[in-house]
Amino acid sequence: MASEEIAIPITDIRRHEIHPVTTEDILEGVTSKPRYMPSLLLYDTHGLQCFTKITEAKDYYSTQSEVSILEEHAQEITGTVAAGAVFLELGAGDLSKSGVLISALEAQKKPVVFFALDVDYSELKRSLEELVTSIQPEFVQCRGLLGTYDDCATWLKQDATLILAPLTIVWLGSSIANLDLREARDLLSRFVGLSPRNRRMIVAADGCAEERRICRAYDLAGGQSRQFVMNGLDHANKIIGSEQFCNTDWNFQGRYCRSDRVFYSSVAAQRKLDLNFNGVHAMIEAGEEILLIRSAKWSAEDFAGICKTANTRVSNSWSNSHGYGQYGALGPPSLTANVEAAIYELQTDWQTGQEAETAPTPSVPVQG
């Protein structure tokens, strides 16, 4: 089937017609202490293509580990998905991982509606077309959602049909660890807590504790990490309408913090710079860094603690042992195991009648 013959519905659920990142957002970040820029800048069409190259690199262990876990346990992970349910992936990317789960649903002959959420229309359309061409699903209906996490949470809450339908939300790529602890709590609470009796969530988290392995993965020798992050500057220039961020003025800076267990991907100024945002100036000293994305490494204890603050608990887990591709037994995650990657199934403790207070979901996409 030729890709041009495939008609896959993509629903635009964005609440704002303008770009989700504005010049004001960029200015706010670069004038803050510490300085940062919205991670959404990384995920335009070219950025998503750059990230796909990262996931294909030999040293980028996260994708390899997750795919191995999914291939080993796909039937069990999807086994409790009800016929007629909605299956939704946040930050779907190239859909290579969700394809494993959709193939499992097809093997189970379950009629399911699959939604892939992402922020770039061109890449979302291309990925869905390639998925359908490859799998040619008979039972799973594939659809797209154009928007951010925040847009998706609002859309789910407002659609009466979806509120009542059994829903499995899949969040792979250890993307949750691109958020800080408060943001992760608020996101889990908002998605899982909308309709707890009918809702489950499958979340992947990276627990690697090997510093060298992490640094090789997030600062790839082939330059893919640099290309991905530096593209964020080009995207910022398009939004601003002028070239305030010249690539020759900046270097990619990757740094792992042992105490935080976080890898920070930033750009560092090579000289003193005066950035002009429509008459508002931001002075950047030589060597100063602007953070674009963070990637935390969470143990099972860390993840269980985040879930607890979100009034959510881990009901099942699938993991591999550190670096060797072995797989742990099914059941609650071991709080002492040194796992490189894990996929968790969450349930909300709706019986308590309590929900954690939530702030607006951050419009941050994924890295995984």
Short mmCIF file of C-alpha atoms in Angstrom, two decimals:
data_model
loop_
_atom_site.label_atom_id
_atom_site.label_comp_id
_atom_site.label_asym_id
_atom_site.label_seq_id
_atom_site.Cartn_x
_atom_site.Cartn_y
_atom_site.Cartn_z
CA MET A 1 0.00 0.00 0.00
CA ALA A 2 1.53 3.31 -1.02
CA SER A 3 1.75 5.88 1.74
CA GLU A 4 -0.15 8.47 -0.30
CA GLU A 5 -3.17 6.13 -0.38
CA ILE A 6 -3.40 5.95 3.41
CA ALA A 7 -5.96 8.27 4.97
CA ILE A 8 -5.28 8.46 8.70
CA PRO A 9 -7.37 11.00 10.62
CA ILE A 10 -5.32 13.50 12.64
CA THR A 11 -7.25 15.71 15.07
CA ASP A 12 -5.83 19.10 15.94
CA ILE A 13 -6.46 19.41 19.69
CA ARG A 14 -4.30 22.49 20.19
CA ARG A 15 -6.08 25.08 22.26
CA HIS A 16 -4.04 27.91 20.74
CA GLU A 17 -3.55 28.53 17.04
CA ILE A 18 -0.17 30.17 17.63
CA HIS A 19 2.99 28.15 18.23
CA PRO A 20 3.05 26.67 21.76
CA VAL A 21 6.36 28.48 22.32
CA THR A 22 6.39 32.27 21.96
CA THR A 23 9.12 34.90 21.87
CA GLU A 24 8.04 35.85 25.38
CA ASP A 25 8.60 32.26 26.57
CA ILE A 26 12.12 32.27 25.15
CA LEU A 27 12.89 35.68 26.66
CA GLU A 28 11.61 34.59 30.06
CA GLY A 29 13.88 31.55 30.00
CA VAL A 30 17.09 33.21 28.87
CA THR A 31 16.71 36.02 31.42
CA SER A 32 16.05 33.60 34.30
CA LYS A 33 18.66 32.26 36.72
CA PRO A 34 19.58 29.57 35.87
CA ARG A 35 18.95 30.22 32.18
CA TYR A 36 16.84 27.85 30.10
CA MET A 37 14.77 27.60 26.93
CA PRO A 38 11.51 25.62 26.48
CA SER A 39 12.23 22.02 25.52
CA LEU A 40 9.46 22.19 22.92
CA LEU A 41 11.95 24.07 20.74
CA LEU A 42 13.72 20.76 20.15
CA TYR A 43 10.73 19.07 18.57
CA ASP A 44 9.98 20.65 15.22
CA THR A 45 10.10 18.49 12.08
CA HIS A 46 13.89 18.56 11.79
CA GLY A 47 14.33 18.09 15.54
CA LEU A 48 12.22 14.94 15.55
CA GLN A 49 14.27 13.61 12.65
CA CYS A 50 17.46 14.37 14.59
CA PHE A 51 16.08 12.56 17.62
CA THR A 52 15.23 9.48 15.58
CA LYS A 53 18.91 9.30 14.61
CA ILE A 54 19.80 9.44 18.32
CA THR A 55 17.54 6.48 19.10
CA GLU A 56 19.22 4.48 16.32
CA ALA A 57 22.72 4.99 17.75
CA LYS A 58 24.44 1.97 19.29
CA ASP A 59 25.35 3.83 22.49
CA TYR A 60 21.80 5.11 23.09
CA TYR A 61 20.91 2.23 25.39
CA SER A 62 17.50 3.55 26.53
CA THR A 63 15.64 2.76 23.31
CA GLN A 64 17.33 -0.62 22.93
CA SER A 65 16.44 -1.60 26.49
CA GLU A 66 12.81 -0.53 26.18
CA VAL A 67 12.30 -2.29 22.86
CA SER A 68 13.73 -5.49 24.36
CA ILE A 69 11.36 -5.28 27.34
CA LEU A 70 8.38 -4.58 25.09
CA GLU A 71 9.18 -7.44 22.75
CA GLU A 72 9.57 -9.81 25.70
CA HIS A 73 6.42 -8.77 27.53
CA ALA A 74 4.12 -7.15 24.94
CA GLN A 75 1.43 -9.82 25.25
CA GLU A 76 1.25 -9.40 29.01
CA ILE A 77 1.41 -5.60 28.93
CA THR A 78 -1.49 -5.46 26.48
CA GLY A 79 -3.33 -8.45 27.93
CA THR A 80 -5.57 -6.37 30.17
CA VAL A 81 -6.51 -3.87 27.44
CA ALA A 82 -10.24 -4.39 26.92
CA ALA A 83 -11.85 -4.77 23.52
CA GLY A 84 -13.27 -1.40 22.52
CA ALA A 85 -10.73 0.47 24.63
CA VAL A 86 -8.74 3.56 23.71
CA PHE A 87 -4.95 3.16 23.57
CA LEU A 88 -3.10 6.49 23.61
CA GLU A 89 0.64 7.17 23.38
CA LEU A 90 2.03 10.48 24.62
CA GLY A 91 4.86 11.95 22.55
CA ALA A 92 4.70 9.16 20.03
CA GLY A 93 7.79 10.02 17.96
CA ASP A 94 8.53 7.48 15.23
CA LEU A 95 6.09 4.93 16.76
CA SER A 96 8.68 2.14 16.69
CA LYS A 97 7.95 1.12 20.29
CA SER A 98 4.18 1.46 20.13
CA GLY A 99 4.29 -0.67 16.99
CA VAL A 100 5.37 -3.60 19.18
CA LEU A 101 2.30 -3.14 21.39
CA ILE A 102 -0.07 -2.66 18.44
CA SER A 103 1.21 -5.89 16.90
CA ALA A 104 0.42 -7.63 20.18
CA LEU A 105 -3.13 -6.21 20.18
CA GLU A 106 -3.55 -7.39 16.61
CA ALA A 107 -2.43 -10.89 17.61
CA GLN A 108 -5.08 -10.81 20.35
CA LYS A 109 -7.68 -9.70 17.76
CA LYS A 110 -8.83 -6.83 19.94
CA PRO A 111 -10.76 -3.95 18.37
CA VAL A 112 -8.98 -0.93 19.84
CA VAL A 113 -8.64 2.73 18.86
CA PHE A 114 -5.02 3.87 18.97
CA PHE A 115 -4.19 7.59 19.25
CA ALA A 116 -0.65 8.87 18.73
CA LEU A 117 0.01 12.31 20.25
CA ASP A 118 2.80 14.58 19.02
CA VAL A 119 3.53 18.25 18.41
CA ASP A 120 4.63 18.21 14.75
CA TYR A 121 2.03 17.44 12.07
CA SER A 122 4.44 16.37 9.31
CA GLU A 123 6.32 13.84 11.42
CA LEU A 124 3.14 12.57 13.07
CA LYS A 125 1.54 11.94 9.67
CA ARG A 126 4.67 10.27 8.30
CA SER A 127 5.10 8.02 11.34
CA LEU A 128 1.45 6.92 11.32
CA GLU A 129 1.58 6.14 7.61
CA GLU A 130 4.74 4.06 8.05
CA LEU A 131 3.21 2.23 11.02
CA VAL A 132 0.02 1.33 9.16
CA THR A 133 1.96 0.33 6.05
CA SER A 134 4.22 -1.93 8.11
CA ILE A 135 1.62 -3.60 10.35
CA GLN A 136 -1.52 -3.26 8.18
CA PRO A 137 -3.75 -3.53 11.26
CA GLU A 138 -7.11 -5.23 10.95
CA PHE A 139 -8.42 -4.68 14.48
CA VAL A 140 -6.60 -1.54 15.68
CA GLN A 141 -7.78 1.80 14.28
CA CYS A 142 -4.86 4.24 14.13
CA ARG A 143 -5.42 7.98 14.56
CA GLY A 144 -3.34 11.03 15.34
CA LEU A 145 -3.59 13.86 17.85
CA LEU A 146 -1.74 17.12 17.21
CA GLY A 147 -0.89 18.92 20.43
CA THR A 148 1.04 19.01 23.70
CA TYR A 149 0.59 17.03 26.89
CA ASP A 150 -1.50 19.87 28.28
CA ASP A 151 -3.71 19.93 25.18
CA CYS A 152 -4.22 16.17 25.47
CA ALA A 153 -5.16 16.26 29.17
CA THR A 154 -7.73 18.98 28.45
CA TRP A 155 -9.11 17.10 25.44
CA LEU A 156 -9.53 13.89 27.45
CA LYS A 157 -11.33 15.73 30.21
CA GLN A 158 -13.75 17.45 27.85
CA ASP A 159 -14.68 14.46 25.68
CA ALA A 160 -17.55 12.69 27.46
CA THR A 161 -17.13 9.52 25.38
CA LEU A 162 -13.47 9.19 26.31
CA ILE A 163 -14.13 9.84 29.98
CA LEU A 164 -16.34 6.75 30.10
CA ALA A 165 -14.24 4.54 27.82
CA PRO A 166 -11.55 2.18 29.15
CA LEU A 167 -8.31 4.02 28.46
CA THR A 168 -4.66 2.94 28.50
CA ILE A 169 -2.15 5.79 28.30
CA VAL A 170 1.35 4.80 27.23
CA TRP A 171 4.32 7.06 27.98
CA LEU A 172 7.57 5.56 26.77
CA GLY A 173 11.12 6.78 26.20
CA SER A 174 11.66 7.69 29.88
CA SER A 175 10.12 10.99 28.85
CA ILE A 176 8.68 11.51 32.32
CA ALA A 177 12.25 12.04 33.54
CA ASN A 178 12.60 15.15 31.36
CA LEU A 179 10.44 16.82 34.02
CA ASP A 180 11.34 17.73 37.57
CA LEU A 181 9.70 15.85 40.42
CA ARG A 182 6.82 18.29 40.91
CA GLU A 183 6.02 18.41 37.20
CA ALA A 184 6.11 14.60 36.97
CA ARG A 185 3.75 14.29 39.94
CA ASP A 186 1.32 16.80 38.49
CA LEU A 187 1.35 15.13 35.09
CA LEU A 188 0.69 11.65 36.47
CA SER A 189 -2.08 12.95 38.71
CA ARG A 190 -3.74 14.81 35.87
CA PHE A 191 -3.74 11.94 33.39
CA VAL A 192 -4.43 8.96 35.65
CA GLY A 193 -6.82 10.81 37.93
CA LEU A 194 -9.31 11.89 35.26
CA SER A 195 -11.25 8.64 35.33
CA PRO A 196 -9.48 6.26 37.72
CA ARG A 197 -11.89 3.34 37.47
CA ASN A 198 -11.35 3.01 33.70
CA ARG A 199 -7.79 4.21 33.40
CA ARG A 200 -4.35 2.65 33.50
CA MET A 201 -1.01 4.11 32.53
CA ILE A 202 2.12 2.42 31.25
CA VAL A 203 5.24 4.49 31.95
CA ALA A 204 8.88 3.78 31.09
CA ALA A 205 11.68 5.04 33.34
CA ASP A 206 15.45 4.84 32.99
CA GLY A 207 17.25 3.68 36.12
CA CYS A 208 20.78 3.41 34.74
CA ALA A 209 23.41 4.27 37.36
CA GLU A 210 26.51 3.87 35.14
CA GLU A 211 27.87 7.36 34.57
CA ARG A 212 30.05 6.50 31.58
CA ARG A 213 27.20 4.69 29.85
CA ILE A 214 24.87 7.65 30.44
CA CYS A 215 27.39 10.19 29.13
CA ARG A 216 28.07 8.13 26.01
CA ALA A 217 24.33 7.89 25.34
CA TYR A 218 23.50 11.57 25.80
CA ASP A 219 26.63 13.01 24.19
CA LEU A 220 26.97 10.68 21.23
CA ALA A 221 30.36 10.45 19.54
CA GLY A 222 28.71 10.82 16.13
CA GLY A 223 27.44 14.31 16.96
CA GLN A 224 23.74 13.41 16.94
CA SER A 225 23.15 14.89 20.41
CA ARG A 226 24.75 18.16 19.38
CA GLN A 227 22.68 18.38 16.19
CA PHE A 228 19.48 17.75 18.13
CA VAL A 229 20.12 20.45 20.73
CA MET A 230 21.58 23.04 18.32
CA ASN A 231 18.47 22.68 16.14
CA GLY A 232 16.57 24.15 19.09
CA LEU A 233 18.45 27.41 18.51
CA ASP A 234 17.44 27.45 14.84
CA HIS A 235 13.83 26.85 15.85
CA ALA A 236 14.03 29.70 18.35
CA ASN A 237 15.27 32.04 15.63
CA LYS A 238 12.25 31.18 13.46
CA ILE A 239 9.87 32.01 16.27
CA ILE A 240 11.64 35.26 17.16
CA GLY A 241 11.85 36.30 13.51
CA SER A 242 15.56 37.13 13.59
CA GLU A 243 18.85 35.30 14.11
CA GLN A 244 19.51 35.98 17.78
CA PHE A 245 21.11 32.57 18.27
CA CYS A 246 23.91 32.08 15.76
CA ASN A 247 25.18 28.51 15.95
CA THR A 248 28.80 29.62 15.71
CA ASP A 249 28.36 31.55 18.98
CA TRP A 250 27.33 28.47 20.94
CA ASN A 251 28.66 25.04 21.84
CA PHE A 252 26.69 22.00 22.90
CA GLN A 253 27.38 21.23 26.55
CA GLY A 254 26.43 17.85 28.02
CA ARG A 255 26.95 17.35 31.75
CA TYR A 256 25.99 14.59 34.19
CA CYS A 257 25.36 15.57 37.82
CA ARG A 258 26.01 12.63 40.13
CA SER A 259 24.15 14.05 43.11
CA ASP A 260 20.99 14.75 41.08
CA ARG A 261 21.39 11.70 38.80
CA VAL A 262 20.47 14.02 35.91
CA PHE A 263 22.12 14.60 32.54
CA TYR A 264 21.80 18.24 31.49
CA SER A 265 21.90 19.14 27.77
CA SER A 266 22.67 22.83 27.32
CA VAL A 267 24.34 25.33 25.01
CA ALA A 268 27.24 27.47 26.24
CA ALA A 269 28.09 30.91 24.86
CA GLN A 270 31.54 31.10 23.27
CA ARG A 271 31.72 34.87 23.74
CA LYS A 272 29.83 37.67 25.44
CA LEU A 273 26.50 38.15 23.67
CA ASP A 274 23.78 40.79 23.62
CA LEU A 275 20.51 39.15 22.57
CA ASN A 276 17.85 41.59 21.37
CA PHE A 277 14.22 40.52 21.69
CA ASN A 278 12.33 43.35 19.99
CA GLY A 279 14.16 45.94 22.05
CA VAL A 280 14.46 43.86 25.23
CA HIS A 281 18.08 42.86 25.79
CA ALA A 282 19.54 39.78 27.45
CA MET A 283 23.27 39.91 28.21
CA ILE A 284 25.00 36.52 28.16
CA GLU A 285 28.55 36.20 29.45
CA ALA A 286 31.10 33.94 27.73
CA GLY A 287 30.78 30.43 29.11
CA GLU A 288 27.24 30.89 30.44
CA GLU A 289 24.93 27.97 29.76
CA ILE A 290 21.30 27.81 28.68
CA LEU A 291 19.57 24.53 29.53
CA LEU A 292 17.37 22.96 26.85
CA ILE A 293 16.55 19.56 28.31
CA ARG A 294 17.24 17.38 31.34
CA SER A 295 17.19 13.57 31.57
CA ALA A 296 16.91 12.15 35.08
CA LYS A 297 17.77 8.57 36.05
CA TRP A 298 15.23 7.29 38.57
CA SER A 299 15.48 4.16 40.63
CA ALA A 300 12.40 2.09 41.42
CA GLU A 301 12.32 3.79 44.81
CA ASP A 302 12.37 7.22 43.17
CA PHE A 303 9.54 6.31 40.83
CA ALA A 304 7.41 4.73 43.54
CA GLY A 305 7.80 7.89 45.61
CA ILE A 306 6.66 10.11 42.73
CA CYS A 307 3.65 7.87 42.19
CA LYS A 308 2.73 8.05 45.86
CA THR A 309 2.66 11.87 45.82
CA ALA A 310 0.41 11.67 42.74
CA ASN A 311 -2.06 9.37 44.56
CA THR A 312 -1.00 6.64 42.17
CA ARG A 313 0.73 3.34 42.74
CA VAL A 314 2.77 0.87 40.72
CA SER A 315 0.71 -2.27 40.18
CA ASN A 316 3.14 -4.11 37.92
CA SER A 317 6.56 -3.73 36.34
CA TRP A 318 8.76 -5.21 33.66
CA SER A 319 12.48 -4.55 33.67
CA ASN A 320 15.90 -5.70 32.56
CA SER A 321 18.94 -6.14 34.76
CA HIS A 322 21.73 -3.63 34.55
CA GLY A 323 23.34 -3.72 31.15
CA TYR A 324 22.83 -7.37 30.28
CA GLY A 325 19.34 -7.55 28.83
CA GLN A 326 18.04 -9.98 31.44
CA TYR A 327 14.44 -9.59 32.52
CA GLY A 328 13.06 -9.35 36.02
CA ALA A 329 10.08 -11.31 37.24
CA LEU A 330 6.63 -9.79 36.87
CA GLY A 331 5.19 -8.07 39.90
CA PRO A 332 5.84 -4.95 41.96
CA PRO A 333 9.26 -3.42 41.23
CA SER A 334 12.13 -4.40 43.47
CA LEU A 335 13.20 -1.34 45.42
CA THR A 336 16.78 -2.59 45.59
CA ALA A 337 17.30 -3.90 42.06
CA ASN A 338 19.77 -2.00 39.89
CA VAL A 339 17.75 -1.88 36.70
CA GLU A 340 18.79 -0.07 33.55
CA ALA A 341 15.25 0.37 32.27
CA ALA A 342 11.80 -0.43 33.56
CA ILE A 343 8.22 -0.18 32.35
CA TYR A 344 5.64 0.39 35.07
CA GLU A 345 1.88 -0.11 35.15
CA LEU A 346 0.11 2.43 37.33
CA GLN A 347 -3.22 2.47 39.11
CA THR A 348 -4.85 5.33 40.97
CA ASP A 349 -5.83 4.85 44.60
CA TRP A 350 -9.35 6.07 43.85
CA GLN A 351 -10.75 4.27 46.86
CA THR A 352 -9.38 7.00 49.13
CA GLY A 353 -11.51 9.63 47.42
CA GLN A 354 -8.50 11.94 47.44
CA GLU A 355 -6.67 13.40 44.48
CA ALA A 356 -3.37 15.24 44.64
CA GLU A 357 -3.58 18.94 43.92
CA THR A 358 -2.37 19.56 40.40
CA ALA A 359 -0.81 22.50 38.66
CA PRO A 360 -1.23 23.04 34.91
CA THR A 361 0.54 20.30 33.01
CA PRO A 362 3.84 21.62 31.59
CA SER A 363 3.89 21.72 27.80
CA VAL A 364 7.12 19.77 27.62
CA PRO A 365 7.59 17.03 25.01
CA VAL A 366 9.69 13.89 25.25
CA GLN A 367 13.12 12.73 25.01
CA GLY A 368 13.58 9.04 25.02
#
